[in-house]
């Protein structure tokens, strides 16, 4: 299977400076290892797309990789603020961050339109809110059949989408089970697709609520066990809630954040080494 | 008291769209007391979630494990929420105004915010399309404001029939539950009025923590104090959640 490659090679080849990049994951299966590799390779001027930018986008933004963020909810789930995101928006540090802000429903439908090859999606929302005032990519549209006024949002077609999944098989098919969020739509709307997986197996076993992304929809598959940590991979490991709480303190201060990133992300060669490095400082309790 | 008051509002068998924090606690409390058939729906895609401890995030594995179904995010928002299948949606807020419109986006000017908040998430569509909406937040003067810094999710908009004019299918907020009492929109004007205070709370206390001239019902009630059963179940739920977190971290 020629799609099986190292994460370093996949990012070097498929992610370019200035790209619009979506690293999706809805609390479950967040592609942390891939985000770290993008930071290590110093990719810049990225437009980051994601419904729920969390710790990895906080890291990308704090390291100056992003010029723009397209999103619908930017927080540390269950904990509070994303301090690097806030610092960029409130103080322009380390560089100003342009925002394109939607609701979850708007973002979800933008991916659906992108995956469907349509120019826009239609929904009943946004009216009466201040979002259309600050977000250019929302516009009213009249239903040609009923005359009802609805809202249109343009399709999302990322240059690259990166997701993490539990398994890939030898032919390059990808299996995801548990909460699968928006990953399928994010992958099918993108020009290039990188999937990191917990393991490559001979054959998939049937699982409840499993989806399979066929090999033709994927460009690169990289085996990175633990690659979604500190989020979780259903059937492999649990979410490390303590790390999310810990991140609040690490990210609050610019110097402490930079120091942490230097030691645990820039100063290591791989995600495996990253996990060893934070475990040594007992940040990772598991 | 907030989550107990909110739990009491959930009738058995309703489809309830739940956020993390107090709403999740309230809905799970209801499911363990008077509303065992209440169906919990989380925006991460779990339908009929039956968590045995409270999740920290909206997509914790505990939500998927014994759910009736797990679907994609577009399905949740399009087929379940927008199509009008959700009976009750719970929302929190950083700011709320007299018509129960909500801000979760910024404090201060949008372009140069004093505090950048997480943003809209699922709230605008919950506010638009759930058959009714229950808002839960702490009663503070800086949250109950005359004018929102940003209107993220529509409540009763500009009052009267203005919400209907936007074409939304849900009835909008039917109550606001705070740590001091309960507010409901008045029939005609749709302006929030204080209808109940929690035991030991004075009306003046509530007025003091409200940034506009608060309307008070002629028939002001006092919330019934928590029962032994409610307190027992809530404490047990919190204890199990805490224990699970320690175990997960240790």
Coordinates of C-alpha atoms in Angstrom, one line a residue:
Chain A
X1 CA 0.0 0.0 0.0
X2 CA 1.8 3.1 -1.2
X3 CA -0.4 5.4 0.9
X4 CA 1.2 4.2 4.1
X5 CA 3.9 6.7 4.9
X6 CA 5.5 8.5 7.9
X7 CA 3.8 11.5 9.3
X8 CA 6.8 13.6 8.7
X9 CA 6.8 12.8 5.0
X10 CA 3.0 13.2 4.7
X11 CA 3.1 16.7 6.2
X12 CA 6.2 17.7 4.2
X13 CA 4.6 16.7 1.0
X14 CA 0.9 17.5 1.5
X15 CA 0.8 20.7 3.7
X16 CA 2.1 23.9 2.1
X17 CA 2.6 27.4 3.5
X18 CA -0.5 29.5 3.0
X19 CA -2.8 26.4 2.8
X20 CA -6.3 26.3 4.3
X21 CA -6.0 23.3 6.7
X22 CA -8.7 21.5 8.6
X23 CA -7.6 19.3 11.5
X24 CA -11.0 18.0 12.6
X25 CA -12.2 15.9 15.5
X26 CA -15.1 16.5 17.8
X27 CA -13.5 16.0 21.3
X28 CA -12.9 12.4 20.2
X29 CA -10.0 11.5 17.8
X30 CA -8.3 14.9 17.7
X31 CA -5.2 14.8 15.4
X32 CA -2.7 16.1 18.0
X33 CA 0.4 14.3 16.5
X34 CA -0.3 15.8 13.0
X35 CA -0.6 19.3 14.5
X36 CA 2.7 18.9 16.3
X37 CA 4.4 17.8 13.1
X38 CA 3.0 20.9 11.3
X39 CA 4.5 23.1 14.1
X40 CA 7.8 21.2 13.9
X41 CA 8.0 21.8 10.2
X42 CA 7.3 25.5 10.7
X43 CA 4.5 25.6 8.3
X44 CA 3.2 29.2 8.1
X45 CA 0.5 31.6 7.0
X46 CA -2.1 28.9 7.4
X47 CA -5.8 29.4 7.4
X48 CA -7.0 27.0 10.1
X49 CA -10.5 25.6 9.8
X50 CA -12.3 23.7 12.5
X51 CA -15.7 23.7 14.3
X52 CA -14.1 23.4 17.7
X53 CA -10.6 24.7 17.8
X54 CA -9.1 23.4 21.0
X55 CA -5.6 22.7 22.4
X56 CA -3.9 21.9 19.1
X57 CA -5.2 25.1 17.5
X58 CA -4.2 27.0 20.6
X59 CA -0.7 25.6 20.0
X60 CA -0.6 26.4 16.3
X61 CA -1.9 29.9 16.9
X62 CA 0.5 30.5 19.8
X63 CA 3.4 29.4 17.7
X64 CA 2.5 31.8 14.9
X65 CA 1.5 29.3 12.3
X66 CA -1.9 30.8 11.5
X67 CA -3.0 34.0 9.8
X68 CA -6.7 33.2 9.9
X69 CA -9.2 31.0 11.9
X70 CA -12.5 29.8 10.5
X71 CA -14.5 28.3 13.4
X72 CA -17.6 28.1 15.5
X73 CA -16.6 27.5 19.1
X74 CA -13.1 28.2 20.4
X75 CA -12.6 27.0 24.0
X76 CA -11.0 24.4 26.2
X77 CA -14.0 22.0 26.5
X78 CA -15.2 21.7 30.1
X79 CA -12.3 23.9 31.3
X80 CA -12.6 27.4 30.0
X81 CA -10.7 29.7 27.7
X82 CA -8.1 29.0 25.1
X83 CA -5.5 31.5 26.3
X84 CA -3.3 31.6 23.1
X85 CA -6.3 32.1 20.9
X86 CA -7.5 34.9 23.2
X87 CA -4.1 36.5 23.3
X88 CA -4.0 36.5 19.5
X89 CA -7.5 38.0 19.2
X90 CA -7.2 40.5 22.1
X91 CA -3.6 41.6 21.8
X92 CA -2.4 40.4 18.3
X93 CA 0.3 38.1 19.9
X94 CA 2.4 36.5 18.4
X95 CA 0.6 37.9 15.3
X96 CA -2.9 39.2 14.6
X97 CA -5.5 36.5 13.8
X98 CA -8.2 37.1 11.3
X99 CA -11.5 35.5 12.3
X100 CA -14.3 34.0 10.2
X101 CA -16.9 33.0 12.7
X102 CA -20.0 30.8 12.2
X103 CA -22.3 28.6 14.3
X104 CA -21.8 24.8 14.5
X105 CA -24.8 24.3 12.2
X106 CA -23.3 26.7 9.7
X107 CA -19.8 25.1 9.7
X108 CA -21.3 21.6 9.5
X109 CA -23.4 22.5 6.5
X110 CA -20.4 24.3 4.9
X111 CA -18.5 21.0 5.0
X112 CA -21.5 19.1 3.7
X113 CA -21.7 21.5 0.7
X114 CA -18.0 21.1 0.2
X115 CA -18.2 17.3 0.2
X116 CA -21.2 17.5 -2.2
X117 CA -19.4 19.7 -4.7
X118 CA -22.0 22.4 -4.3
X119 CA -21.1 26.1 -3.9
X120 CA -23.2 26.8 -0.8
X121 CA -25.5 25.3 1.9
X122 CA -28.8 26.6 3.1
X123 CA -30.1 26.7 6.7
X124 CA -32.6 28.4 9.0
X125 CA -30.3 30.3 11.3
X126 CA -28.3 33.4 11.9
X127 CA -31.3 35.7 11.5
X128 CA -31.5 38.4 14.2
X129 CA -28.0 37.6 15.5
X130 CA -24.9 39.8 15.1
X131 CA -23.0 37.0 13.2
X132 CA -23.9 38.2 9.7
X133 CA -22.7 41.7 10.7
X134 CA -19.2 40.5 11.4
X135 CA -18.9 37.4 9.1
X136 CA -18.9 38.1 5.4
X137 CA -19.7 34.5 4.5
X138 CA -23.4 34.6 5.5
X139 CA -26.1 35.9 3.1
X140 CA -29.9 35.7 2.9
X141 CA -31.4 33.6 0.2
X142 CA -35.1 33.2 -0.9
X143 CA -36.5 29.7 -1.3
X144 CA -37.6 29.5 -5.0
X145 CA -40.5 27.2 -4.1
X146 CA -42.0 28.7 -0.9
X147 CA -40.5 32.2 -0.8
X148 CA -39.2 31.6 2.7
X149 CA -36.1 33.6 3.5
X150 CA -33.2 31.4 4.6
X151 CA -29.5 31.9 5.1
X152 CA -26.8 30.7 2.8
X153 CA -23.2 29.9 3.7
X154 CA -20.4 29.0 1.2
X155 CA -18.9 25.5 0.9
X156 CA -15.7 24.7 2.7
X157 CA -13.1 23.0 0.6
X158 CA -9.8 22.9 2.6
X159 CA -6.6 22.4 0.8
X160 CA -5.8 19.7 3.3
X161 CA -7.9 17.9 5.9
X162 CA -6.2 15.9 8.6
X163 CA -8.1 13.4 10.8
X164 CA -7.2 10.7 13.3
X165 CA -8.9 7.3 13.2
X166 CA -8.7 4.0 15.0
X167 CA -7.6 1.8 12.1
X168 CA -6.6 1.5 8.5
X169 CA -6.5 -1.7 6.6
X170 CA -3.8 -2.8 4.1
X171 CA -5.8 -1.4 1.2
X172 CA -5.9 2.0 2.8
X173 CA -9.5 2.0 4.0
X174 CA -10.1 3.8 7.2
X175 CA -12.3 2.7 10.1
X176 CA -13.7 5.1 12.7
X177 CA -16.1 4.2 15.5
X178 CA -17.7 6.0 18.5
X179 CA -18.3 9.7 18.0
X180 CA -17.3 10.5 14.4
X181 CA -18.2 14.2 14.4
X182 CA -17.6 15.9 11.1
X183 CA -14.6 13.9 10.0
X184 CA -16.2 12.2 7.0
X185 CA -17.5 15.5 5.6
X186 CA -14.2 17.3 6.3
X187 CA -12.2 14.6 4.5
X188 CA -14.6 14.4 1.5
X189 CA -14.6 18.2 1.1
X190 CA -10.8 18.5 1.0
X191 CA -8.3 18.5 -1.9
X192 CA -5.8 16.4 0.0
X193 CA -6.4 14.1 3.0
X194 CA -4.0 12.8 5.7
X195 CA -5.2 10.2 8.2
X196 CA -3.3 9.2 11.2
X197 CA -4.4 5.9 12.8
X198 CA -3.8 4.0 16.0
X199 CA -2.9 0.9 14.0
X200 CA -2.9 -0.7 10.6
X201 CA -4.7 -4.1 10.6
X202 CA -5.3 -7.0 8.2
X203 CA -9.0 -6.8 8.4
X204 CA -11.7 -4.6 10.1
X205 CA -14.0 -6.2 12.7
X206 CA -17.5 -4.9 12.8
X207 CA -18.1 -2.3 15.6
X208 CA -21.2 -0.4 16.7
X209 CA -21.7 2.9 14.8
X210 CA -18.6 2.3 12.7
X211 CA -18.0 4.3 9.5
X212 CA -15.5 3.4 6.9
X213 CA -13.8 6.0 4.7
X214 CA -12.8 4.2 1.5
X215 CA -9.1 4.3 0.4
X216 CA -9.9 6.4 -2.7
X217 CA -10.8 9.4 -0.4
X218 CA -7.4 9.3 1.4
X219 CA -3.9 10.4 0.2
X220 CA -1.7 9.4 3.1
X221 CA -2.1 7.1 6.1
X222 CA 0.3 7.3 9.0
X223 CA 0.4 4.9 11.9
X224 CA 0.8 7.0 15.0
X225 CA -0.3 5.1 18.2
X226 CA -1.6 7.5 20.8
X227 CA -1.7 10.2 18.1
X228 CA -5.0 11.7 19.5
X229 CA -3.6 12.2 23.0
X230 CA -4.8 14.0 25.2
X231 CA -8.1 13.4 23.5
X232 CA -9.1 9.8 23.2
X233 CA -9.5 7.0 20.8
X234 CA -12.6 4.9 21.5
X235 CA -11.4 1.3 22.1
X236 CA -7.8 2.3 22.7
X237 CA -7.4 4.9 25.4
X238 CA -9.5 7.4 27.4
X239 CA -9.5 11.2 27.3
X240 CA -6.9 12.6 29.8
X241 CA -9.2 15.2 31.4
X242 CA -6.4 16.2 33.8
X243 CA -4.2 17.3 30.8
X244 CA -6.9 19.6 29.6
X245 CA -7.0 21.2 33.1
X246 CA -3.2 21.3 33.1
X247 CA -3.2 23.1 29.8
X248 CA -5.0 26.1 31.3
X249 CA -2.0 26.8 33.4
X250 CA 0.6 26.0 30.7
X251 CA -1.0 28.2 28.1
X252 CA -1.9 31.2 30.3
X253 CA 1.6 32.7 30.3
X254 CA 3.4 33.4 27.0
X255 CA 6.9 32.4 28.4
X256 CA 5.6 29.2 30.0
X257 CA 3.8 28.2 26.8
X258 CA 6.8 28.9 24.6
X259 CA 9.1 26.9 27.0
X260 CA 6.7 24.0 27.0
X261 CA 6.4 24.0 23.2
X262 CA 10.3 24.2 22.9
X263 CA 10.8 21.2 25.2
X264 CA 8.0 18.9 24.3
X265 CA 7.2 19.7 20.6
X266 CA 10.0 21.4 18.8
X267 CA 12.7 19.6 20.9
X268 CA 11.5 16.1 20.0
X269 CA 11.6 14.1 16.8
X270 CA 8.3 12.3 16.9
X271 CA 5.0 12.0 18.8
X272 CA 6.2 8.9 20.5
X273 CA 9.1 11.0 21.9
X274 CA 6.7 13.8 22.8
X275 CA 4.6 11.4 24.9
X276 CA 7.7 10.1 26.7
X277 CA 8.9 13.7 27.3
X278 CA 5.7 14.9 28.9
X279 CA 5.3 11.7 30.9
X280 CA 8.7 12.4 32.4
X281 CA 7.4 15.7 33.7
X282 CA 4.3 13.9 34.9
X283 CA 2.0 16.1 32.8
X284 CA 0.6 12.9 31.4
X285 CA -0.8 10.9 34.2
X286 CA -1.8 7.8 32.4
Chain B
X1 CA -30.3 24.7 43.5
X2 CA -30.0 25.8 39.8
X3 CA -29.6 22.3 38.5
X4 CA -32.4 20.9 40.8
X5 CA -34.8 23.7 39.7
X6 CA -33.8 22.9 36.0
X7 CA -34.2 19.2 36.5
X8 CA -37.8 19.7 37.8
X9 CA -38.8 21.3 34.5
X10 CA -38.0 18.3 32.4
X11 CA -41.1 16.1 31.9
X12 CA -40.6 12.4 31.4
X13 CA -40.1 11.3 27.9
X14 CA -38.9 14.6 26.4
X15 CA -36.1 14.9 23.9
X16 CA -33.6 17.1 25.6
X17 CA -30.6 18.8 23.9
X18 CA -27.9 19.2 26.5
X19 CA -24.7 21.2 26.9
X20 CA -21.9 20.6 29.3
X21 CA -21.9 21.8 32.9
X22 CA -25.1 22.7 34.7
X23 CA -27.5 21.6 31.9
X24 CA -25.8 18.2 31.8
X25 CA -26.1 17.9 35.6
X26 CA -29.7 18.9 35.5
X27 CA -30.7 16.5 32.7
X28 CA -28.9 13.6 34.3
X29 CA -30.5 14.4 37.6
X30 CA -34.0 14.4 36.0
X31 CA -33.2 11.1 34.4
X32 CA -32.3 9.6 37.7
X33 CA -35.4 10.9 39.5
X34 CA -38.8 11.7 37.9
X35 CA -37.9 11.4 34.2
X36 CA -36.2 8.1 33.5
X37 CA -37.4 8.1 29.9
X38 CA -36.0 11.6 29.1
X39 CA -33.8 11.2 26.0
X40 CA -30.5 13.1 26.2
X41 CA -29.0 14.4 23.0
X42 CA -25.5 15.9 22.9
X43 CA -24.2 17.9 20.0
X44 CA -21.3 15.6 19.4
X45 CA -23.8 13.2 17.9
X46 CA -25.0 10.9 20.7
X47 CA -28.8 10.2 20.8
X48 CA -30.2 8.8 24.0
X49 CA -26.9 9.0 25.9
X50 CA -27.0 7.3 29.3
X51 CA -23.8 8.4 31.1
X52 CA -23.2 6.9 34.5
X53 CA -21.0 9.9 35.5
X54 CA -21.1 13.5 34.2
X55 CA -18.9 14.1 31.1
X56 CA -16.2 16.8 31.2
X57 CA -16.6 17.5 27.5
X58 CA -19.3 17.3 25.0
X59 CA -17.8 14.3 23.3
X60 CA -16.6 12.1 26.2
X61 CA -16.6 8.4 25.4
X62 CA -19.0 7.8 28.3
X63 CA -21.7 9.4 26.1
X64 CA -21.3 7.1 23.2
X65 CA -21.0 3.9 25.2
X66 CA -24.6 3.1 25.9
X67 CA -26.3 5.6 23.6
X68 CA -29.3 4.5 21.4
X69 CA -27.4 5.8 18.4
X70 CA -24.3 7.8 17.5
X71 CA -24.7 10.0 14.4
X72 CA -22.6 12.6 12.6
X73 CA -22.6 16.3 13.5
X74 CA -24.6 17.4 10.4
X75 CA -27.3 14.9 11.2
X76 CA -27.6 16.3 14.7
X77 CA -28.0 19.8 13.5
X78 CA -30.1 19.2 10.4
X79 CA -32.3 16.1 11.1
X80 CA -32.7 16.5 14.8
X81 CA -32.5 20.2 15.7
X82 CA -33.5 22.1 12.6
X83 CA -36.3 19.7 11.8
X84 CA -37.9 20.5 15.1
X85 CA -37.5 17.2 16.9
X86 CA -36.0 18.6 20.1
X87 CA -38.4 19.4 22.9
X88 CA -36.2 21.2 25.2
X89 CA -32.8 22.8 24.7
X90 CA -30.6 24.0 27.6
X91 CA -28.3 27.1 27.1
X92 CA -25.9 29.0 29.3
X93 CA -24.8 32.6 28.6
X94 CA -22.1 35.2 29.4
X95 CA -24.6 38.0 29.0
X96 CA -28.4 38.0 28.7
X97 CA -30.8 40.9 28.1
X98 CA -34.5 41.5 29.2
X99 CA -35.8 39.6 26.1
X100 CA -33.5 36.6 26.9
X101 CA -31.2 37.2 23.9
X102 CA -27.8 35.7 24.6
X103 CA -24.2 36.7 24.1
X104 CA -21.4 34.1 24.2
X105 CA -19.1 35.8 21.7
X106 CA -17.2 38.8 23.1
X107 CA -17.2 41.3 26.0
X108 CA -16.5 44.7 24.6
X109 CA -16.2 45.6 20.9
X110 CA -16.0 42.7 18.4
X111 CA -13.0 44.0 16.6
X112 CA -11.1 44.9 19.8
X113 CA -12.7 42.8 22.5
X114 CA -12.0 43.1 26.2
X115 CA -12.7 39.4 26.6
X116 CA -12.9 37.0 23.7
X117 CA -15.3 34.2 24.6
X118 CA -15.6 30.8 22.8
X119 CA -18.3 31.9 20.4
X120 CA -21.6 30.5 19.1
X121 CA -21.1 26.7 19.0
X122 CA -24.5 25.0 18.8
X123 CA -26.4 27.8 20.7
X124 CA -27.9 29.9 17.8
X125 CA -29.7 26.8 16.3
X126 CA -30.8 25.5 19.7
X127 CA -32.2 28.9 20.4
X128 CA -33.9 29.0 17.0
X129 CA -35.3 25.5 16.6
X130 CA -35.8 23.7 20.0
X131 CA -39.5 23.7 20.8
X132 CA -38.6 25.5 24.1
X133 CA -35.4 26.8 25.6
X134 CA -34.3 26.9 29.2
X135 CA -31.4 29.2 30.1
X136 CA -29.3 28.6 33.1
X137 CA -26.8 31.1 34.5
X138 CA -25.6 32.8 37.6
X139 CA -27.4 36.0 38.5
X140 CA -24.8 38.8 38.3
X141 CA -25.2 42.4 37.3
X142 CA -22.4 42.1 34.7
X143 CA -24.3 39.2 33.1
X144 CA -27.9 40.6 33.2
X145 CA -27.3 43.6 31.0
X146 CA -29.4 46.4 29.5
X147 CA -27.6 46.0 26.1
X148 CA -25.7 42.9 24.9
X149 CA -22.2 43.5 23.6
X150 CA -23.0 40.9 20.9
X151 CA -26.2 39.0 20.0
X152 CA -25.1 35.4 19.5
X153 CA -28.4 33.6 20.0
X154 CA -31.9 35.0 19.6
X155 CA -34.3 34.8 22.5
X156 CA -37.4 37.0 22.2
X157 CA -35.4 39.4 20.0
X158 CA -37.0 42.9 20.4
X159 CA -40.0 41.6 22.4
X160 CA -43.6 41.2 21.3
X161 CA -44.0 39.3 18.1
X162 CA -40.6 40.2 16.7
X163 CA -39.2 36.7 17.2
X164 CA -41.9 35.2 15.0
X165 CA -40.9 37.7 12.3
X166 CA -37.5 36.0 12.0
X167 CA -39.1 32.7 10.9
X168 CA -37.9 30.6 13.7
X169 CA -39.9 27.5 14.5
X170 CA -39.2 27.1 18.2
X171 CA -41.0 29.0 20.9
X172 CA -37.8 30.5 22.3
X173 CA -36.8 30.8 26.0
X174 CA -39.6 29.8 28.3
X175 CA -37.6 30.2 31.5
X176 CA -34.3 31.5 32.9
X177 CA -33.0 29.7 36.0
X178 CA -30.5 31.5 38.2
X179 CA -28.9 30.9 41.6
X180 CA -31.4 33.5 42.9
X181 CA -34.6 32.6 41.3
X182 CA -36.6 31.9 38.1
X183 CA -37.7 34.3 35.4
X184 CA -40.2 33.8 32.6
X185 CA -41.2 35.9 29.6
X186 CA -44.4 37.9 30.0
X187 CA -47.2 36.9 27.6
X188 CA -47.5 40.0 25.4
X189 CA -44.2 41.9 25.8
X190 CA -42.1 38.8 26.2
X191 CA -40.0 40.7 28.6
X192 CA -38.5 38.6 31.4
X193 CA -40.2 38.9 34.8
X194 CA -39.2 37.4 38.1
X195 CA -41.7 34.7 38.9
X196 CA -39.9 32.9 41.8
X197 CA -37.1 33.4 44.3
X198 CA -35.2 30.5 45.8
X199 CA -35.6 30.0 49.6
X200 CA -33.9 32.7 51.6
X201 CA -33.5 35.1 48.6
X202 CA -35.0 38.7 48.7
X203 CA -36.4 40.4 45.7
X204 CA -34.1 43.4 46.2
X205 CA -31.1 41.1 46.0
X206 CA -32.3 40.0 42.6
X207 CA -33.0 43.6 41.5
X208 CA -29.5 44.6 42.6
X209 CA -27.9 41.9 40.4
X210 CA -30.0 42.8 37.3
X211 CA -28.8 45.6 35.0
X212 CA -32.2 46.7 34.0
X213 CA -35.4 47.7 35.8
X214 CA -36.5 44.1 36.6
X215 CA -40.2 43.3 36.3
X216 CA -41.6 41.2 39.2
X217 CA -44.7 39.0 39.1
X218 CA -47.7 40.0 41.2
X219 CA -47.8 36.3 42.1
X220 CA -44.2 35.9 43.1
X221 CA -43.5 32.3 44.4
X222 CA -40.8 30.8 46.5
X223 CA -39.1 27.7 44.9
X224 CA -39.7 24.6 46.9
X225 CA -36.5 23.6 48.8
X226 CA -34.6 20.6 47.4
X227 CA -36.0 17.3 48.7
X228 CA -33.9 14.6 50.4
X229 CA -34.2 12.5 47.3
X230 CA -33.0 15.3 44.9
X231 CA -30.1 16.2 47.1
X232 CA -29.2 12.5 47.6
X233 CA -29.2 11.7 43.9
X234 CA -27.3 14.9 43.0
X235 CA -24.6 14.2 45.6
X236 CA -24.2 10.7 44.5
X237 CA -23.8 11.8 40.9
X238 CA -21.2 14.3 41.8
X239 CA -19.4 11.9 44.0
X240 CA -19.2 9.2 41.2
X241 CA -18.1 11.8 38.7
X242 CA -15.3 13.0 41.0
X243 CA -14.2 9.5 41.7
X244 CA -14.2 8.6 38.0
X245 CA -12.0 11.7 37.3
X246 CA -9.5 10.8 40.0
X247 CA -9.3 7.2 38.7
X248 CA -8.9 8.4 35.1
X249 CA -6.1 10.7 36.2
X250 CA -4.3 8.3 38.6

